[in-house]
mmCIF file of C-alpha atoms in Angstrom:
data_model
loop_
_atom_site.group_PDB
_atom_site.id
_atom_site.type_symbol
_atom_site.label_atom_id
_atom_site.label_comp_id
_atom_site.label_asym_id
_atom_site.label_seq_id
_atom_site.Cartn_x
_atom_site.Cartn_y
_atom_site.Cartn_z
ATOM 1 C CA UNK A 1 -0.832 -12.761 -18.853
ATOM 2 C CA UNK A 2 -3.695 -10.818 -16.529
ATOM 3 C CA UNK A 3 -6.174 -13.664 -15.218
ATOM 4 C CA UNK A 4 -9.659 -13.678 -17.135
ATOM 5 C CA UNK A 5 -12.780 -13.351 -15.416
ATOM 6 C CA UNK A 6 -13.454 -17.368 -16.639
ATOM 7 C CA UNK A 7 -9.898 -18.482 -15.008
ATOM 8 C CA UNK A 8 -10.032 -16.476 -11.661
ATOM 9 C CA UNK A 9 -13.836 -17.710 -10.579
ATOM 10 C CA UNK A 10 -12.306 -21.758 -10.981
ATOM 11 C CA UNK A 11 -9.344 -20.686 -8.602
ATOM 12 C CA UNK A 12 -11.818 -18.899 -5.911
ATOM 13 C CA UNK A 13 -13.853 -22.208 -6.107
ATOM 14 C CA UNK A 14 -10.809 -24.796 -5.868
ATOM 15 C CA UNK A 15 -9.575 -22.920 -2.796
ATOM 16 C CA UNK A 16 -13.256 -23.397 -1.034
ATOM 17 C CA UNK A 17 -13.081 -26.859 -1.885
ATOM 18 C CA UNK A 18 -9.596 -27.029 0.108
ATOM 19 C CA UNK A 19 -10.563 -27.654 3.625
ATOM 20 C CA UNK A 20 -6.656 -26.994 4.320
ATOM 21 C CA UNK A 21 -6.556 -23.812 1.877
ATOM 22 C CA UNK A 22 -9.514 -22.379 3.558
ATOM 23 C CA UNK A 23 -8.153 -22.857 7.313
ATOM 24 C CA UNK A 24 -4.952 -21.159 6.546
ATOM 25 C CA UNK A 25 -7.035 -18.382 4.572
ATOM 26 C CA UNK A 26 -9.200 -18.369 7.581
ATOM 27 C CA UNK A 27 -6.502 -18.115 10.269
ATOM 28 C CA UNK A 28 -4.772 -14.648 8.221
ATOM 29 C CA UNK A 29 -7.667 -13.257 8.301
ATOM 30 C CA UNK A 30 -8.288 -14.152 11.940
ATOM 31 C CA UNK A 31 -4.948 -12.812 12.974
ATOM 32 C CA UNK A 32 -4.806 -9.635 11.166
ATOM 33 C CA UNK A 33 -7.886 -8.991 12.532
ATOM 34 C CA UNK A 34 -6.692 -9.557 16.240
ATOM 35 C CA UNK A 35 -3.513 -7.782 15.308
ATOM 36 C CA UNK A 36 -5.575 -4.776 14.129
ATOM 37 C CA UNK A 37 -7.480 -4.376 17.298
ATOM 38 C CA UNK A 38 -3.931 -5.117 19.373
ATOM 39 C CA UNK A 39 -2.723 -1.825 16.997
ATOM 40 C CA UNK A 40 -6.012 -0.054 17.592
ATOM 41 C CA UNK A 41 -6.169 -0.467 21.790
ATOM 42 C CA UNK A 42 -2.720 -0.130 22.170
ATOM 43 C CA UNK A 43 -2.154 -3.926 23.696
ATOM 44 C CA UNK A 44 -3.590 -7.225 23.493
ATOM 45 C CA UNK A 45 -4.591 -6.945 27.234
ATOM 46 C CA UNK A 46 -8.650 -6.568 26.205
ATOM 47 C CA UNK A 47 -8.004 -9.066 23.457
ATOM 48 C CA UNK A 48 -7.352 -11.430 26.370
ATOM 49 C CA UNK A 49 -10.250 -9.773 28.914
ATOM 50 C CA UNK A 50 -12.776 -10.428 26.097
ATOM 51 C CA UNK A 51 -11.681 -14.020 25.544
ATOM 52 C CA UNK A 52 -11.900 -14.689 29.653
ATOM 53 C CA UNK A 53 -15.189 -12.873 29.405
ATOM 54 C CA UNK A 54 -16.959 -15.347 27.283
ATOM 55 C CA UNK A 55 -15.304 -18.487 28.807
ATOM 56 C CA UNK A 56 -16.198 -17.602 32.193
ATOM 57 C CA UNK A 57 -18.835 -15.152 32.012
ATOM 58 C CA UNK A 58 -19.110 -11.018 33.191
ATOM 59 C CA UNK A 59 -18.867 -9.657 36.292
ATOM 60 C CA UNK A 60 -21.046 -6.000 37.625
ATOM 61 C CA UNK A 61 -18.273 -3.752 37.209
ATOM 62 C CA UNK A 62 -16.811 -1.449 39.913
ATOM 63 C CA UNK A 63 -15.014 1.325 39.226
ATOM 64 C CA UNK A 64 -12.520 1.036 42.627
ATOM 65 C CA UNK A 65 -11.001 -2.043 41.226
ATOM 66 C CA UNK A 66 -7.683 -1.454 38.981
ATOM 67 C CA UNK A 67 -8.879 -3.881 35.843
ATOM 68 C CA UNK A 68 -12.111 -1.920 35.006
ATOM 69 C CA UNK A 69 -9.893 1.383 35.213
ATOM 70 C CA UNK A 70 -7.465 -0.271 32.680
ATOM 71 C CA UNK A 71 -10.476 -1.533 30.647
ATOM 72 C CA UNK A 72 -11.648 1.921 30.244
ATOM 73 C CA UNK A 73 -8.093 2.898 29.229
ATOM 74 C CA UNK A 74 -8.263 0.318 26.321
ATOM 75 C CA UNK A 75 -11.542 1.187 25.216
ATOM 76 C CA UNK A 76 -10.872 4.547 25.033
ATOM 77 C CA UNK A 77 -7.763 3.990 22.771
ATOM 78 C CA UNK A 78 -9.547 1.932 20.620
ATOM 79 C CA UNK A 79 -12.132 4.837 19.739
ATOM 80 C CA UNK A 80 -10.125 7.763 20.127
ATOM 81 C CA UNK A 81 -6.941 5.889 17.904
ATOM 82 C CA UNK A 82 -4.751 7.460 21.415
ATOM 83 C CA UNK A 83 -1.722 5.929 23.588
ATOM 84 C CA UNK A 84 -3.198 7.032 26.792
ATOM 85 C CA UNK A 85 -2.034 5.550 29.737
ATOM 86 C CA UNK A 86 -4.058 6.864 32.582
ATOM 87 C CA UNK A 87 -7.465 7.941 33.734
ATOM 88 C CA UNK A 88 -6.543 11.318 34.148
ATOM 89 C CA UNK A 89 -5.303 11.421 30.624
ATOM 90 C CA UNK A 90 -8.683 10.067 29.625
ATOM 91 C CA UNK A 91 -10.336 12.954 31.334
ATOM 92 C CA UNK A 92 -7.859 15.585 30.205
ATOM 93 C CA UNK A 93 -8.271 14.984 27.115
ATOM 94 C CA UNK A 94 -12.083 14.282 27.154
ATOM 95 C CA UNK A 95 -12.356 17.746 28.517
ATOM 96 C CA UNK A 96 -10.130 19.575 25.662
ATOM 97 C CA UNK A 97 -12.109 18.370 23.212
ATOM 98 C CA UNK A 98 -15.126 19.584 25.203
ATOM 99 C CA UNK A 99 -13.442 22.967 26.174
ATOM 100 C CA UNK A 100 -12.276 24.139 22.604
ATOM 101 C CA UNK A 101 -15.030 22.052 20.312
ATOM 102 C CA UNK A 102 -12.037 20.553 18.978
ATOM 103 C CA UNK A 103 -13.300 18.021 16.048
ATOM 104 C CA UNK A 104 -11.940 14.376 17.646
ATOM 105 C CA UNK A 105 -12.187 12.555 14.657
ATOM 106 C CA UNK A 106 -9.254 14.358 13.408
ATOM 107 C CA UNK A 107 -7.251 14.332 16.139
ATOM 108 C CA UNK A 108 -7.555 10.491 15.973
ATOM 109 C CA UNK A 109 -6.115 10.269 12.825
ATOM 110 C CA UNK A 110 -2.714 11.466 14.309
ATOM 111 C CA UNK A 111 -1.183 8.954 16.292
ATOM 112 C CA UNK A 112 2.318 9.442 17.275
ATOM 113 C CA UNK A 113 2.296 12.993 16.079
ATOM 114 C CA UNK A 114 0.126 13.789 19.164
ATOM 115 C CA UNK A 115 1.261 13.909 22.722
ATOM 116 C CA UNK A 116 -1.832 13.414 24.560
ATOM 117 C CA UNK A 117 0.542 14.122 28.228
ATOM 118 C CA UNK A 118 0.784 17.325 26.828
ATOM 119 C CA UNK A 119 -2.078 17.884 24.818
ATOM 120 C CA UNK A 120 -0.257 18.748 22.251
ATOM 121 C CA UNK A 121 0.232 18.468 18.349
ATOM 122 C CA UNK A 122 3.660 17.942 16.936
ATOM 123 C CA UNK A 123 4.892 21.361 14.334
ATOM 124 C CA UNK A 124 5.026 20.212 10.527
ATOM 125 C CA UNK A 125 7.055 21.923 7.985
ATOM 126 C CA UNK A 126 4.855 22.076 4.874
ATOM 127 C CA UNK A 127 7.851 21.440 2.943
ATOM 128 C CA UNK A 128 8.377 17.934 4.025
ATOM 129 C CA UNK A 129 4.676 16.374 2.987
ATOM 130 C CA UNK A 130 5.501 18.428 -0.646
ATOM 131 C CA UNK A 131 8.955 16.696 -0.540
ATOM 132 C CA UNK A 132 6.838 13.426 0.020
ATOM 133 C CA UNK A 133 4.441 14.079 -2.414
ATOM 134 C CA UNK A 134 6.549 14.557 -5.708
ATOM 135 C CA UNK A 135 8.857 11.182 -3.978
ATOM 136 C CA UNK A 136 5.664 9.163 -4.458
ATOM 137 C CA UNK A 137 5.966 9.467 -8.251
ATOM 138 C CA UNK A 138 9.554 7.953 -8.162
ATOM 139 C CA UNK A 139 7.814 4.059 -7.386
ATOM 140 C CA UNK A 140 4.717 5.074 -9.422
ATOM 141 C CA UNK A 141 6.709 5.755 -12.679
ATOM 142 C CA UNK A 142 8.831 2.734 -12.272
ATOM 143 C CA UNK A 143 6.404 0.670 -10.566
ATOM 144 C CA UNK A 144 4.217 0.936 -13.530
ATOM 145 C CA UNK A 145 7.015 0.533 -15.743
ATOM 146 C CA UNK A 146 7.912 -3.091 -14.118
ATOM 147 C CA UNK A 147 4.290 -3.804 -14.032
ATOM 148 C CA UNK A 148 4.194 -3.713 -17.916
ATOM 149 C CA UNK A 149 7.505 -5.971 -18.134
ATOM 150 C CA UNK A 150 5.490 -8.324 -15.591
ATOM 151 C CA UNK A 151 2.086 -8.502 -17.818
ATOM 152 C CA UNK A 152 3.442 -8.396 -21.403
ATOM 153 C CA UNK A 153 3.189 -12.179 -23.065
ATOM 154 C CA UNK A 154 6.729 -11.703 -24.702
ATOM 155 C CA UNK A 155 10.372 -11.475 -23.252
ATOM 156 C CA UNK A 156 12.496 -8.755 -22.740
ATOM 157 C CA UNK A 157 15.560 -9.537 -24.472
ATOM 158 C CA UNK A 158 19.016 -8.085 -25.806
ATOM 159 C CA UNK A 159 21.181 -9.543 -28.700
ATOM 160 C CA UNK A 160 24.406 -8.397 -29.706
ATOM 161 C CA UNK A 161 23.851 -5.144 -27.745
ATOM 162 C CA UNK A 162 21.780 -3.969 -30.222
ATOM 163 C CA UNK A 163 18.952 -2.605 -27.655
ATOM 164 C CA UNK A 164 16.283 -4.180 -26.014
ATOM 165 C CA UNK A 165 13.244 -5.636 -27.538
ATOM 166 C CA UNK A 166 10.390 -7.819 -26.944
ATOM 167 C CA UNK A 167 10.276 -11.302 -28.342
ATOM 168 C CA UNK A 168 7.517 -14.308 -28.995
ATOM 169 C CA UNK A 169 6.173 -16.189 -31.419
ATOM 170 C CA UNK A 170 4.601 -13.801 -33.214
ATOM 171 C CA UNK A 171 6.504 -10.608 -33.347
ATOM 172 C CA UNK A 172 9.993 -8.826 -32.530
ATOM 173 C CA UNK A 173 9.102 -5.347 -31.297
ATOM 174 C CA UNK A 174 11.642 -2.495 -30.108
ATOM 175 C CA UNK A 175 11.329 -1.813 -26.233
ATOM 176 C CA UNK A 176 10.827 1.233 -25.069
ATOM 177 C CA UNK A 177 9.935 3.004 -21.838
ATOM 178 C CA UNK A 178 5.885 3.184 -20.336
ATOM 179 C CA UNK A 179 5.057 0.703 -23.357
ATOM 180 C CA UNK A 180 5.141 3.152 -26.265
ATOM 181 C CA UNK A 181 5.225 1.537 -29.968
ATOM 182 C CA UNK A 182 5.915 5.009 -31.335
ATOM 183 C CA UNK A 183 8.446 4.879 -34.376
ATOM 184 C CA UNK A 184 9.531 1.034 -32.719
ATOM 185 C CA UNK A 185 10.228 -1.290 -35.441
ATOM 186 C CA UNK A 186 8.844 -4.522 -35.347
ATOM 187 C CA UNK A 187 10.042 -7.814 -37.255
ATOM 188 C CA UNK A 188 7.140 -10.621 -37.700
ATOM 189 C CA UNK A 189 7.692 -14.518 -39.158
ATOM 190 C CA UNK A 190 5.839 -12.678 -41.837
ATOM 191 C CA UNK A 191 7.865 -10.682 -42.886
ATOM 192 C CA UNK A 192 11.042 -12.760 -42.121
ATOM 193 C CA UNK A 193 9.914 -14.216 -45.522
ATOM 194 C CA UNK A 194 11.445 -11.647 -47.255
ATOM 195 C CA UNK A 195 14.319 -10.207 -45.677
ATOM 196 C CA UNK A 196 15.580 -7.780 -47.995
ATOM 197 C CA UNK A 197 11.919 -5.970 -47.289
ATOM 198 C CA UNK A 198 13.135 -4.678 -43.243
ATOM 199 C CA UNK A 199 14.040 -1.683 -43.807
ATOM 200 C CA UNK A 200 15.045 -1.103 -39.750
ATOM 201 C CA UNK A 201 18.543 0.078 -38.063
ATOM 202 C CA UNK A 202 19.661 -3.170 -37.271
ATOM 203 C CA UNK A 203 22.993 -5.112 -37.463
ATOM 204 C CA UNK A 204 21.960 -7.982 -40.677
ATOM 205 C CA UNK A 205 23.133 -10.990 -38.257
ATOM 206 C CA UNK A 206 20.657 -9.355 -35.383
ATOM 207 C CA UNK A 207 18.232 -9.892 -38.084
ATOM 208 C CA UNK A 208 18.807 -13.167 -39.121
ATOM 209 C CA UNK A 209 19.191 -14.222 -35.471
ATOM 210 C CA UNK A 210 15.561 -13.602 -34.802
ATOM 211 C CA UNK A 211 13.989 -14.420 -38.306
ATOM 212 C CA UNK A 212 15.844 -18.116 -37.356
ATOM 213 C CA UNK A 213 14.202 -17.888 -33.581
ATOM 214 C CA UNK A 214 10.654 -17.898 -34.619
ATOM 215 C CA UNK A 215 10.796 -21.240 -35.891
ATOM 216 C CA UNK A 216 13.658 -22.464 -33.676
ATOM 217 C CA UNK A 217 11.549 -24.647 -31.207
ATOM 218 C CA UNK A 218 14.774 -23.968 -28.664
ATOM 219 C CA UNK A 219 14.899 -20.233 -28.458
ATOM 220 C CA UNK A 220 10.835 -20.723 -28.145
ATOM 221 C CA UNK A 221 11.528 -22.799 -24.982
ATOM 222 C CA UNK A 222 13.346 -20.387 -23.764
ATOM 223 C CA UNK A 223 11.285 -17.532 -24.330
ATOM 224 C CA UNK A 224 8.142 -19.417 -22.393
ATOM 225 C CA UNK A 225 10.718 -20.013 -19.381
ATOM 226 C CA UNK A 226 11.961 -16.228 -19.310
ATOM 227 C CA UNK A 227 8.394 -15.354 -19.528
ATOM 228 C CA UNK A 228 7.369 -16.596 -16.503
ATOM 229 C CA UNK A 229 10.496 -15.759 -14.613
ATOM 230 C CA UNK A 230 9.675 -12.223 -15.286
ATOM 231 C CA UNK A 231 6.565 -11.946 -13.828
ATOM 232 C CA UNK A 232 7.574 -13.702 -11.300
ATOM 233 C CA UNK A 233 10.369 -11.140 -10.138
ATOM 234 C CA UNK A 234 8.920 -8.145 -12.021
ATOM 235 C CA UNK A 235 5.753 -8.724 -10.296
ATOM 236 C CA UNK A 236 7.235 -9.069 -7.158
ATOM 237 C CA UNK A 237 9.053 -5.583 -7.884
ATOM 238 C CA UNK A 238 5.747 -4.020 -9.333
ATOM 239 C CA UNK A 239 4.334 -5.233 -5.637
ATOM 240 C CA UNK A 240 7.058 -3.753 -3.240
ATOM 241 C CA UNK A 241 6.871 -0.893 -5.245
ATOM 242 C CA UNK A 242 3.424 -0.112 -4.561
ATOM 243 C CA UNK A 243 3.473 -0.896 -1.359
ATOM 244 C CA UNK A 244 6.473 1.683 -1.137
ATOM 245 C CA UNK A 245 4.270 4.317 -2.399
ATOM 246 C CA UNK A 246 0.903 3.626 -0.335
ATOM 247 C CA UNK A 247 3.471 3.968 2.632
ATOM 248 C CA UNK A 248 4.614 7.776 1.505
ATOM 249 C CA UNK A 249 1.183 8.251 0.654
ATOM 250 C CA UNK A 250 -0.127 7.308 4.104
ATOM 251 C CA UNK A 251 2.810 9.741 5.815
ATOM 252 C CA UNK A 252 1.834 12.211 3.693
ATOM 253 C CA UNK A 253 -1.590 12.377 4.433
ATOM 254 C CA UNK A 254 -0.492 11.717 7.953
ATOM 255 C CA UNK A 255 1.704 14.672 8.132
ATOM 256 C CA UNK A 256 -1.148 16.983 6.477
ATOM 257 C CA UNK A 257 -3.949 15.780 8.615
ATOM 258 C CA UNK A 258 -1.473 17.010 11.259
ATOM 259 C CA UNK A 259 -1.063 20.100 9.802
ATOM 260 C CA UNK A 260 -4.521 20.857 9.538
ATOM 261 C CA UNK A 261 -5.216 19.642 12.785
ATOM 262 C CA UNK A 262 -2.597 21.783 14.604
ATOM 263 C CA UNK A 263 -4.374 24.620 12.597
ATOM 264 C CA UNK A 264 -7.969 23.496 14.065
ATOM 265 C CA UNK A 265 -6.687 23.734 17.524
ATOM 266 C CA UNK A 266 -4.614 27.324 17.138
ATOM 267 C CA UNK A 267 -8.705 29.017 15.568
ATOM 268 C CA UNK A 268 -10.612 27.322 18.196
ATOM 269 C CA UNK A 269 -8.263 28.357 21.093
ATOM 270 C CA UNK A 270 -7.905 31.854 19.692
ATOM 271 C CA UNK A 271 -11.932 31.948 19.264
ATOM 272 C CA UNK A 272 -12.793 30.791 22.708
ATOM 273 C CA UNK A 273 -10.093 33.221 24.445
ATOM 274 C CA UNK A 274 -11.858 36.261 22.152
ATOM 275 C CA UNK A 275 -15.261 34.579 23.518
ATOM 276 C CA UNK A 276 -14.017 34.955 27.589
ATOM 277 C CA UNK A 277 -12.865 38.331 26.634
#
């Protein structure tokens, strides 16, 4: 079942109270952090100036020496989200954006998809980020579909090869797709009390099988166990699955930002040329 509110705060708490818990917590978040900034700047090369920098103290910078030129490189990354590799790529670029009044904050969403050698923006087909679009649905649908088998308190079962349906303690309920209990029949210990009275399309021995499992302390057993083994690997489904679709999602916005960018950069070109006209 989904965590209450009352059962989640306890966890939070126990995990403060583990000094060993809280170092490893600690030390992810410490990495990904570093890792982020390695992503961001390109290399880990001002990771490693910054940590020198406060063991041994700054120096007065001077621009004729090769590590403050390479320092300027990796800052400029960082803000700009670029790959350049070279002052005069800094500058080059520095200029376009000056030149055309290109907006830089979308031109450092692009990444790879810009060639900053070139100053250039890589073509997108505007079939491709549709494409994308209507693929994200594919792991949403099913994602949410595994999510439900990972969250319901009952276990997916099959008997005879009658269908699938839901089983616990308390009811026998007819599985069917994105949750819906529309027209699902539904057997309870209740009404196991009178047989004759379930009027559903099912086999009589499917019947008595699961009027006999609700007080069979054995097929209970099992049901706890195959309970928690699928949330265990439907939850671990429902996760990759999401992930799966933030990734598409992320190209896809990606791949319009692009888009849009390369469209930016064709009006402001065309608009300054008309200006020098």
């Amino acid at each position: 079942m989904i965590p209450s509110f009352d059962s989640l705060v306890p966890s939070l708490s126990d995990l403060l109270e583990n000094k060993i818990s809280f170092l490893i917590v600690f030390l992810v978040i410490l990495i990904s952090s570093l890792l982020y900034i390695k992503k961001r700047s390109g290399s880990g090369f001002s990771i490693a100036n910054r940590f020198f920098i406060f063991w041994i103290g700054s120096k007065d910078k001077s621009e004729s020496e090769l590590i403050d030129e390479i320092i300027d490189i990796e800052k400029f990354n960082f803000q700009y989200n670029t790959r350049a590799l070279s002052k005069r790529q800094k500058i080059n670029f520095e200029t376009w954006i000056k030149k055309y009044e290109l907006d830089f904050r979308m031109i450092s969403k692009l990444k790879s998809n810009f060639d900053i050698e070139k100053l250039k923006i890589a073509k997108i087909n505007k079939i491709i980020p549709t494409v994308l679009f209507i693929a994200m649905f594919i792991p949403f649908i099913i994602g949410f579909e595994t999510f439900i088998i990972a969250v319901k308190p009952a276990g997916l079962i099959n008997i005879n090869d009658t269908g699938w349906f839901w089983f616990n303690k308390n009811e026998a309920l007819q599985y069917k797709f994105l949750g819906s209990t529309k027209n699902a029949w539904v057997i309870t210990p209740e009404s196991c009390s009178n047989k004759e009275k379930i009027k559903i399309e099912l086999h009589k021995d499917t019947i008595d099988t699961i009027c006999e499992s609700f007080s069979s302390k054995r097929s209970l057993d099992y049901i706890d166990k195959l309970i928690a083994k699928q949330r265990t690997f439907f939850g671990a489904v429902t996760t990759f699955l999401a992930i799966t679709m933030l990734v598409i999602f992320k190209i896809t916005i990606s791949l319009l930002t692009t888009y849009d960018a390369r469209r930016m950069v064709f009006f402001k070109v065309k608009r300054y040329r008309k200006k020098r006209i």
